[in-house]
mmCIF file of C-alpha atoms and ligand atoms in Angstrom:
data_model
loop_
_atom_site.group_PDB
_atom_site.id
_atom_site.type_symbol
_atom_site.label_atom_id
_atom_site.label_comp_id
_atom_site.label_asym_id
_atom_site.label_seq_id
_atom_site.Cartn_x
_atom_site.Cartn_y
_atom_site.Cartn_z
ATOM 1 C CA MET V 135 94.751 165.931 136.279
ATOM 2 C CA VAL V 136 93.217 169.321 137.050
ATOM 3 C CA ALA V 137 94.305 171.993 134.590
ATOM 4 C CA HIS V 138 95.242 174.614 137.142
ATOM 5 C CA ALA V 139 96.902 172.296 139.664
ATOM 6 C CA ARG V 140 100.078 173.923 140.892
ATOM 7 C CA ALA V 141 103.247 172.300 142.037
ATOM 8 C CA GLY V 142 103.609 172.240 145.793
ATOM 9 C CA ILE V 143 99.926 171.847 146.623
ATOM 10 C CA LYS V 144 99.077 168.901 148.820
ATOM 11 C CA PRO V 145 97.248 166.291 146.751
ATOM 12 C CA ALA V 146 93.517 166.356 147.418
ATOM 13 C CA PRO V 147 92.512 163.433 149.626
ATOM 14 C CA THR V 148 90.014 161.174 147.932
ATOM 15 C CA ILE V 149 86.679 160.352 149.511
ATOM 16 C CA MET V 150 85.290 157.129 148.151
ATOM 17 C CA ALA V 151 81.632 157.169 149.220
ATOM 18 C CA HIS V 152 79.416 160.152 148.275
ATOM 19 C CA GLN V 153 82.230 162.227 146.862
ATOM 20 C CA PRO V 154 80.823 165.737 146.392
ATOM 21 C CA VAL V 155 80.609 167.329 142.957
ATOM 22 C CA LEU V 156 83.927 168.581 141.506
ATOM 23 C CA TYR V 157 85.693 167.565 144.697
ATOM 24 C CA GLN V 158 89.281 167.430 143.431
ATOM 25 C CA GLU V 159 88.758 170.636 141.485
ATOM 26 C CA ILE V 160 87.502 172.518 144.564
ATOM 27 C CA ILE V 161 90.528 171.459 146.606
ATOM 28 C CA HIS V 162 92.914 172.503 143.833
ATOM 29 C CA ALA V 163 91.030 175.773 143.405
ATOM 30 C CA LEU V 164 91.305 176.761 147.058
ATOM 31 C CA GLN V 165 94.891 175.516 147.518
ATOM 32 C CA PRO V 166 94.350 175.005 151.263
ATOM 33 C CA HIS V 167 97.465 175.394 153.370
ATOM 34 C CA ASP V 168 98.435 174.745 156.948
ATOM 35 C CA GLY V 169 97.206 177.537 159.213
ATOM 36 C CA GLY V 170 94.787 178.916 156.598
ATOM 37 C CA ARG V 171 91.213 179.952 157.336
ATOM 38 C CA TYR V 172 88.440 178.696 155.077
ATOM 39 C CA VAL V 173 84.678 178.958 154.744
ATOM 40 C CA ASP V 174 82.308 176.349 153.369
ATOM 41 C CA GLY V 175 79.047 178.293 153.038
ATOM 42 C CA THR V 176 77.080 175.221 151.907
ATOM 43 C CA LEU V 177 78.297 172.409 154.157
ATOM 44 C CA GLY V 178 75.849 169.686 153.131
ATOM 45 C CA ALA V 179 77.304 166.359 154.282
ATOM 46 C CA GLY V 180 80.711 168.002 154.796
ATOM 47 C CA GLY V 181 82.548 166.394 151.865
ATOM 48 C CA HIS V 182 84.238 169.526 150.513
ATOM 49 C CA ALA V 183 84.846 170.731 154.078
ATOM 50 C CA ARG V 184 86.609 167.499 154.957
ATOM 51 C CA GLY V 185 88.877 167.811 151.920
ATOM 52 C CA ILE V 186 89.769 171.380 152.882
ATOM 53 C CA LEU V 187 90.553 170.352 156.467
ATOM 54 C CA GLU V 188 92.695 167.425 155.283
ATOM 55 C CA ALA V 189 94.623 169.596 152.861
ATOM 56 C CA SER V 190 95.177 172.365 155.436
ATOM 57 C CA ALA V 191 96.331 170.031 158.240
ATOM 58 C CA PRO V 192 97.473 170.276 160.924
ATOM 59 C CA ASP V 193 96.249 173.779 161.778
ATOM 60 C CA GLY V 194 93.903 175.005 159.035
ATOM 61 C CA GLN V 195 90.494 176.138 160.338
ATOM 62 C CA LEU V 196 87.091 175.985 158.737
ATOM 63 C CA LEU V 197 83.837 177.839 159.263
ATOM 64 C CA GLY V 198 80.980 175.715 157.905
ATOM 65 C CA LEU V 199 77.435 176.988 157.389
ATOM 66 C CA ASP V 200 74.199 175.368 156.323
ATOM 67 C CA VAL V 201 70.572 176.320 156.887
ATOM 68 C CA ASP V 202 69.532 172.673 157.061
ATOM 69 C CA PRO V 203 69.749 171.065 160.527
ATOM 70 C CA GLN V 204 69.863 167.575 158.911
ATOM 71 C CA ALA V 205 72.889 168.612 156.862
ATOM 72 C CA LEU V 206 74.622 169.861 160.001
ATOM 73 C CA THR V 207 74.011 166.557 161.774
ATOM 74 C CA LEU V 208 75.647 164.729 158.858
ATOM 75 C CA ALA V 209 78.509 167.223 158.586
ATOM 76 C CA ARG V 210 79.210 167.025 162.342
ATOM 77 C CA LYS V 211 79.721 163.266 161.922
ATOM 78 C CA THR V 212 81.924 163.646 158.834
ATOM 79 C CA LEU V 213 84.013 166.343 160.482
ATOM 80 C CA ALA V 214 84.258 164.818 163.973
ATOM 81 C CA PRO V 215 87.951 163.896 163.453
ATOM 82 C CA TYR V 216 88.748 167.606 162.944
ATOM 83 C CA GLU V 217 87.131 168.917 166.122
ATOM 84 C CA GLY V 218 88.999 171.951 167.352
ATOM 85 C CA ARG V 219 89.606 173.116 163.787
ATOM 86 C CA THR V 220 85.957 173.440 162.777
ATOM 87 C CA HIS V 221 83.301 176.023 163.589
ATOM 88 C CA LEU V 222 79.889 174.894 162.368
ATOM 89 C CA ALA V 223 76.685 176.899 162.481
ATOM 90 C CA GLN V 224 73.111 176.490 161.315
ATOM 91 C CA ALA V 225 72.970 179.747 159.408
ATOM 92 C CA SER V 226 72.590 181.133 155.911
ATOM 93 C CA TYR V 227 75.677 182.028 153.946
ATOM 94 C CA THR V 228 73.982 185.405 153.495
ATOM 95 C CA SER V 229 75.083 186.095 157.107
ATOM 96 C CA LEU V 230 78.742 185.476 156.183
ATOM 97 C CA SER V 231 80.091 188.837 157.415
ATOM 98 C CA ALA V 232 78.284 188.501 160.754
ATOM 99 C CA GLN V 233 79.485 184.909 161.227
ATOM 100 C CA LEU V 234 83.090 185.920 160.574
ATOM 101 C CA ALA V 235 82.795 188.888 162.932
ATOM 102 C CA GLN V 236 81.512 186.535 165.634
ATOM 103 C CA LEU V 237 84.574 184.329 165.198
ATOM 104 C CA GLY V 238 86.849 187.362 165.147
ATOM 105 C CA TRP V 239 88.215 186.419 161.707
ATOM 106 C CA ALA V 240 89.251 189.604 159.906
ATOM 107 C CA SER V 241 89.938 187.760 156.655
ATOM 108 C CA VAL V 242 89.913 184.277 155.156
ATOM 109 C CA ASP V 243 92.008 182.393 152.587
ATOM 110 C CA GLY V 244 89.264 180.602 150.685
ATOM 111 C CA ILE V 245 85.503 180.307 150.381
ATOM 112 C CA VAL V 246 83.476 177.576 148.690
ATOM 113 C CA LEU V 247 79.803 177.768 147.738
ATOM 114 C CA ASP V 248 78.294 174.599 146.271
ATOM 115 C CA LEU V 249 74.857 175.949 145.453
ATOM 116 C CA GLY V 250 71.419 174.371 145.371
ATOM 117 C CA ALA V 251 70.043 171.257 147.017
ATOM 118 C CA SER V 252 72.099 168.287 148.206
ATOM 119 C CA SER V 253 71.637 164.639 147.200
ATOM 120 C CA MET V 254 70.473 163.990 150.753
ATOM 121 C CA GLN V 255 67.727 166.605 150.363
ATOM 122 C CA PHE V 256 66.628 165.257 146.958
ATOM 123 C CA ASP V 257 66.687 161.690 148.247
ATOM 124 C CA THR V 258 64.617 162.379 151.385
ATOM 125 C CA PRO V 259 61.062 162.051 150.015
ATOM 126 C CA GLU V 260 59.349 163.952 152.825
ATOM 127 C CA ARG V 261 61.357 167.108 152.020
ATOM 128 C CA GLY V 262 59.265 167.451 148.848
ATOM 129 C CA PHE V 263 62.129 168.323 146.448
ATOM 130 C CA SER V 264 61.599 165.389 144.111
ATOM 131 C CA PHE V 265 58.687 164.868 141.740
ATOM 132 C CA GLN V 266 59.527 161.163 141.760
ATOM 133 C CA HIS V 267 58.214 160.668 145.304
ATOM 134 C CA ASP V 268 54.885 161.555 146.848
ATOM 135 C CA ALA V 269 55.384 163.991 149.725
ATOM 136 C CA PRO V 270 54.067 167.255 151.165
ATOM 137 C CA LEU V 271 54.929 170.305 149.033
ATOM 138 C CA ASP V 272 57.654 171.662 151.303
ATOM 139 C CA MET V 273 61.020 172.265 149.511
ATOM 140 C CA ARG V 274 62.561 174.421 152.270
ATOM 141 C CA PHE V 275 66.313 173.999 152.696
ATOM 142 C CA GLY V 276 65.871 174.900 156.341
ATOM 143 C CA PRO V 277 63.245 175.976 158.874
ATOM 144 C CA SER V 278 64.161 179.655 158.505
ATOM 145 C CA ALA V 279 62.450 179.850 155.092
ATOM 146 C CA THR V 280 59.199 181.682 155.639
ATOM 147 C CA ARG V 281 57.131 179.904 152.964
ATOM 148 C CA THR V 282 56.754 176.332 151.750
ATOM 149 C CA ALA V 283 56.076 175.330 148.154
ATOM 150 C CA ALA V 284 52.452 174.635 149.219
ATOM 151 C CA ASP V 285 52.135 178.244 150.452
ATOM 152 C CA LEU V 286 53.333 179.534 147.087
ATOM 153 C CA VAL V 287 51.191 177.189 145.027
ATOM 154 C CA ASN V 288 48.016 177.840 147.016
ATOM 155 C CA ARG V 289 48.320 181.537 147.849
ATOM 156 C CA SER V 290 49.928 183.219 144.838
ATOM 157 C CA SER V 291 47.831 184.778 142.106
ATOM 158 C CA GLU V 292 47.794 183.068 138.716
ATOM 159 C CA ARG V 293 49.952 185.880 137.314
ATOM 160 C CA GLU V 294 52.512 185.584 140.139
ATOM 161 C CA LEU V 295 52.709 181.824 139.646
ATOM 162 C CA ALA V 296 53.137 182.119 135.881
ATOM 163 C CA ASP V 297 55.905 184.728 136.287
ATOM 164 C CA LEU V 298 57.689 182.659 138.925
ATOM 165 C CA ILE V 299 57.565 179.450 136.846
ATOM 166 C CA TYR V 300 58.742 181.324 133.760
ATOM 167 C CA ARG V 301 61.531 183.290 135.464
ATOM 168 C CA TYR V 302 62.982 180.607 137.759
ATOM 169 C CA GLY V 303 62.093 177.541 135.699
ATOM 170 C CA GLU V 304 62.515 179.007 132.208
ATOM 171 C CA GLU V 305 59.342 177.046 131.447
ATOM 172 C CA ARG V 306 57.623 177.917 128.169
ATOM 173 C CA ASP V 307 54.306 176.451 129.351
ATOM 174 C CA SER V 308 54.314 178.636 132.488
ATOM 175 C CA ARG V 309 50.946 180.311 131.778
ATOM 176 C CA LYS V 310 49.172 177.028 131.044
ATOM 177 C CA ILE V 311 50.650 175.429 134.155
ATOM 178 C CA ALA V 312 49.756 178.398 136.393
ATOM 179 C CA ARG V 313 46.173 178.383 135.104
ATOM 180 C CA ALA V 314 45.823 174.638 135.763
ATOM 181 C CA ILE V 315 47.300 174.980 139.283
ATOM 182 C CA VAL V 316 44.868 177.752 140.209
ATOM 183 C CA LYS V 317 41.952 175.679 138.888
ATOM 184 C CA ALA V 318 43.001 172.555 140.811
ATOM 185 C CA ARG V 319 44.061 174.025 144.144
ATOM 186 C CA PRO V 320 44.366 173.543 147.030
ATOM 187 C CA LEU V 321 47.297 171.233 146.264
ATOM 188 C CA HIS V 322 49.129 169.600 149.148
ATOM 189 C CA THR V 323 51.437 166.960 147.694
ATOM 190 C CA THR V 324 54.096 166.590 145.029
ATOM 191 C CA ARG V 325 52.018 163.908 143.293
ATOM 192 C CA GLU V 326 49.001 166.247 143.032
ATOM 193 C CA LEU V 327 51.194 168.958 141.540
ATOM 194 C CA VAL V 328 52.840 166.548 139.065
ATOM 195 C CA ALA V 329 49.387 165.363 137.903
ATOM 196 C CA VAL V 330 48.278 168.963 137.266
ATOM 197 C CA ILE V 331 51.449 169.748 135.290
ATOM 198 C CA GLU V 332 51.164 166.547 133.254
ATOM 199 C CA SER V 333 47.533 167.360 132.417
ATOM 200 C CA VAL V 334 48.582 170.476 130.475
ATOM 201 C CA SER V 335 52.191 169.692 129.591
ATOM 202 C CA PRO V 336 52.322 165.985 128.778
ATOM 203 C CA ARG V 337 55.468 163.842 128.672
ATOM 204 C CA ARG V 338 57.251 164.050 125.340
ATOM 205 C CA GLY V 339 59.306 160.909 124.692
ATOM 206 C CA ASP V 340 62.316 160.671 126.982
ATOM 207 C CA ARG V 341 62.936 164.427 127.235
ATOM 208 C CA VAL V 342 63.102 165.930 130.728
ATOM 209 C CA HIS V 343 60.036 165.267 132.831
ATOM 210 C CA PRO V 344 57.477 168.085 132.369
ATOM 211 C CA ALA V 345 57.506 168.822 136.127
ATOM 212 C CA THR V 346 61.289 169.420 136.238
ATOM 213 C CA ARG V 347 61.201 173.151 135.513
ATOM 214 C CA THR V 348 58.211 173.952 137.740
ATOM 215 C CA PHE V 349 59.807 172.101 140.662
ATOM 216 C CA GLN V 350 63.086 173.979 140.113
ATOM 217 C CA ALA V 351 61.202 177.286 139.996
ATOM 218 C CA LEU V 352 59.308 176.628 143.234
ATOM 219 C CA ARG V 353 62.482 175.525 145.038
ATOM 220 C CA ILE V 354 64.351 178.665 143.946
ATOM 221 C CA ALA V 355 61.464 180.873 145.059
ATOM 222 C CA VAL V 356 60.875 179.114 148.401
ATOM 223 C CA ASN V 357 64.551 179.454 149.340
ATOM 224 C CA GLU V 358 65.128 182.856 147.703
ATOM 225 C CA GLU V 359 68.151 181.267 146.087
ATOM 226 C CA LEU V 360 69.058 183.929 143.545
ATOM 227 C CA ALA V 361 68.739 186.817 146.002
ATOM 228 C CA SER V 362 70.907 184.841 148.456
ATOM 229 C CA ILE V 363 73.690 184.429 145.889
ATOM 230 C CA GLU V 364 73.535 188.132 145.072
ATOM 231 C CA ALA V 365 73.756 188.926 148.788
ATOM 232 C CA VAL V 366 76.724 186.689 149.582
ATOM 233 C CA LEU V 367 79.084 187.494 146.700
ATOM 234 C CA PRO V 368 80.036 191.029 147.842
ATOM 235 C CA GLN V 369 80.457 189.754 151.414
ATOM 236 C CA ALA V 370 82.785 187.035 150.130
ATOM 237 C CA VAL V 371 84.962 189.600 148.346
ATOM 238 C CA THR V 372 85.211 191.680 151.523
ATOM 239 C CA ALA V 373 86.033 188.605 153.599
ATOM 240 C CA LEU V 374 88.879 187.328 151.419
ATOM 241 C CA GLY V 375 92.444 188.385 152.090
ATOM 242 C CA VAL V 376 94.584 189.315 149.058
ATOM 243 C CA GLY V 377 95.292 186.137 147.071
ATOM 244 C CA GLY V 378 92.351 184.347 148.747
ATOM 245 C CA ARG V 379 90.040 182.421 146.469
ATOM 246 C CA LEU V 380 86.313 182.134 145.965
ATOM 247 C CA ALA V 381 85.035 178.961 144.294
ATOM 248 C CA VAL V 382 81.375 178.699 143.311
ATOM 249 C CA ILE V 383 79.628 175.649 141.881
ATOM 250 C CA SER V 384 76.301 176.392 140.200
ATOM 251 C CA PHE V 385 73.788 173.956 138.736
ATOM 252 C CA HIS V 386 71.722 176.025 136.337
ATOM 253 C CA SER V 387 72.139 178.990 134.055
ATOM 254 C CA LEU V 388 70.328 181.461 136.335
ATOM 255 C CA GLU V 389 72.827 180.881 139.155
ATOM 256 C CA ASP V 390 75.815 180.737 136.855
ATOM 257 C CA ARG V 391 74.902 184.024 135.167
ATOM 258 C CA ILE V 392 74.888 185.857 138.513
ATOM 259 C CA VAL V 393 78.318 184.464 139.419
ATOM 260 C CA LYS V 394 79.777 185.083 135.955
ATOM 261 C CA ASP V 395 78.513 188.682 135.767
ATOM 262 C CA PHE V 396 79.731 189.421 139.291
ATOM 263 C CA PHE V 397 83.215 188.049 138.603
ATOM 264 C CA ARG V 398 83.447 190.046 135.345
ATOM 265 C CA GLU V 399 82.183 193.231 136.987
ATOM 266 C CA GLN V 400 84.546 192.929 139.965
ATOM 267 C CA GLY V 401 87.385 192.123 137.569
ATOM 268 C CA ARG V 402 87.304 195.617 136.063
ATOM 269 C CA ASP V 403 88.365 198.962 137.488
ATOM 270 C CA LEU V 404 85.288 201.100 137.932
ATOM 271 C CA VAL V 405 85.955 204.355 136.115
ATOM 272 C CA ASN V 406 83.714 207.393 136.491
ATOM 273 C CA PRO V 407 82.261 208.953 133.315
ATOM 274 C CA PRO V 408 84.798 210.954 131.288
ATOM 275 C CA TYR V 409 84.862 214.579 132.353
ATOM 276 C CA GLU V 410 87.175 216.976 130.603
ATOM 277 C CA GLN V 411 89.341 214.046 129.500
ATOM 278 C CA ILE V 412 90.033 213.069 133.099
ATOM 279 C CA TYR V 413 89.205 209.501 134.055
ATOM 280 C CA GLU V 414 89.123 208.699 137.707
ATOM 281 C CA VAL V 415 89.209 205.158 138.990
ATOM 282 C CA GLU V 416 86.434 204.985 141.576
ATOM 283 C CA ARG V 417 87.116 201.417 142.571
ATOM 284 C CA LYS V 418 89.982 199.149 141.606
ATOM 285 C CA ALA V 419 89.176 195.649 140.414
ATOM 286 C CA THR V 420 88.703 193.393 143.434
ATOM 287 C CA LEU V 421 88.760 189.972 141.755
ATOM 288 C CA LYS V 422 90.682 188.191 139.028
ATOM 289 C CA GLU V 423 89.176 185.106 137.410
ATOM 290 C CA VAL V 424 91.592 182.204 137.823
ATOM 291 C CA ILE V 425 90.300 180.681 134.594
ATOM 292 C CA ARG V 426 87.773 182.338 132.348
ATOM 293 C CA LYS V 427 85.843 179.276 131.242
ATOM 294 C CA PRO V 428 83.970 177.393 133.961
ATOM 295 C CA ILE V 429 85.249 173.957 134.977
ATOM 296 C CA THR V 430 82.777 171.128 134.371
ATOM 297 C CA PRO V 431 82.804 167.535 135.636
ATOM 298 C CA SER V 432 84.580 164.802 133.688
ATOM 299 C CA GLU V 433 82.662 162.097 131.817
ATOM 300 C CA ASP V 434 83.693 159.666 134.568
ATOM 301 C CA GLU V 435 82.260 161.863 137.316
ATOM 302 C CA ILE V 436 78.987 162.295 135.407
ATOM 303 C CA LYS V 437 78.774 158.527 134.941
ATOM 304 C CA MET V 438 79.190 157.995 138.690
ATOM 305 C CA ASN V 439 76.915 160.899 139.650
ATOM 306 C CA PRO V 440 74.458 162.008 136.936
ATOM 307 C CA ARG V 441 73.435 164.993 139.092
ATOM 308 C CA ALA V 442 76.871 166.478 138.442
ATOM 309 C CA ARG V 443 75.913 166.844 134.750
ATOM 310 C CA SER V 444 74.976 170.518 134.902
ATOM 311 C CA ALA V 445 77.618 171.648 137.434
ATOM 312 C CA LYS V 446 79.875 174.594 136.598
ATOM 313 C CA LEU V 447 82.713 175.766 138.786
ATOM 314 C CA ARG V 448 83.993 179.345 138.618
ATOM 315 C CA ILE V 449 87.027 180.476 140.571
ATOM 316 C CA ALA V 450 88.209 183.999 141.308
ATOM 317 C CA GLU V 451 91.086 185.375 143.347
ATOM 318 C CA LYS V 452 91.051 188.535 145.464
ATOM 319 C CA THR V 453 93.408 191.138 144.053
HETATM 320 C C1 LIG P 149 74.937 170.939 146.979
HETATM 321 S S1 LIG P 149 74.756 170.880 148.705
HETATM 322 C C2 LIG P 149 76.401 171.006 149.308
HETATM 323 C C3 LIG P 149 77.129 169.685 149.417
HETATM 324 C C4 LIG P 149 78.467 169.834 150.089
HETATM 325 N N1 LIG P 149 79.384 170.620 149.315
HETATM 326 C C5 LIG P 149 79.103 168.493 150.428
HETATM 327 O O1 LIG P 149 80.317 168.371 150.244
HETATM 328 O O2 LIG P 149 78.395 167.612 150.892
HETATM 329 C C6 LIG P 149 74.124 172.466 149.070
HETATM 330 C C7 LIG P 149 73.843 172.734 150.535
HETATM 331 O O3 LIG P 149 73.698 174.144 150.675
HETATM 332 C C8 LIG P 149 72.697 174.381 151.624
HETATM 333 N N2 LIG P 149 72.204 175.740 151.408
HETATM 334 C C9 LIG P 149 71.390 176.198 150.439
HETATM 335 N N3 LIG P 149 71.186 177.521 150.573
HETATM 336 C C10 LIG P 149 71.902 177.913 151.651
HETATM 337 C C11 LIG P 149 72.118 179.165 152.285
HETATM 338 N N4 LIG P 149 71.530 180.295 151.861
HETATM 339 N N5 LIG P 149 72.945 179.212 153.354
HETATM 340 C C12 LIG P 149 73.549 178.071 153.812
HETATM 341 N N6 LIG P 149 73.364 176.863 153.257
HETATM 342 C C13 LIG P 149 72.563 176.784 152.183
HETATM 343 C C14 LIG P 149 71.676 173.301 151.388
HETATM 344 O O4 LIG P 149 70.893 173.122 152.561
HETATM 345 C C15 LIG P 149 72.572 172.101 151.056
HETATM 346 O O5 LIG P 149 72.851 171.345 152.209
#
């Protein structure tokens, strides 16, 4: 049972195959209702979107965005039964305000962002996200990304590469890895990159694979993931009507820190510096955290889907 489930909310419909991460928790967080307007900024295969549409039947509407045309094809199939209530676009969630303006929606009742890459993207070898398959070094979520992982690996300076791998991968061996990449390039495939990383940062027992952090770093950089999150959060606050909810699932500490800090900062009145004992509130708090500690998946969910292991859900309500 979800801790913050409230009486009177329609039970979240269950999806048996490919249930998205923290599915029940997202539906309870957003409390979809008939006639409500919702945004799924990271549609993927449409699992969360479908739950929101079910729970807001018969008239709830959903705007769904994804930069990945393959994700949209999947989501269109999943959401076909809800045609007429869905508005899907191949676009970045960073264009949220513009997308809502196009629809003529002045405000919405709930927004979900399920960050990062989807299982479909990880499991499609030719997308280049996984170091377990041999594929071109691509890693773009969608065609709008201006650089591939190969561009970064082959064109950045050693210093830029080391900084990127350290900052986005939190990799202690970043300098060694950057030096080895520069020496070995041009690199075109995931297997070539894995071999270079393993040559300087060998496998240690059954700890995480040495390429894990470098792959994460390249993916974040290629897709400008952190800047995108920073860009969408203020737009989400503006888009929500009072009482509307924003639910964000992150998968690593860099993403979660941005969301956590933003929620905390927006949860406080902004007071100008004290001047002659007069404090003026420059901006009232815009968000209230629904629960302070992030929600994490149950043991059962992690057993069924090991990728859920690092997921953290934070929920805030517009004040
Ligand atoms: C974890 S998956 C979402 C899965 C989805 N919740 C479901 O139920 O299937 C993340 C999705 O977000 C998409 N994505 C990543 N960055 C994006 C951005 N800036 N704008 C829109 N979509 C983005 C990815 O292409 C991927 O399909």
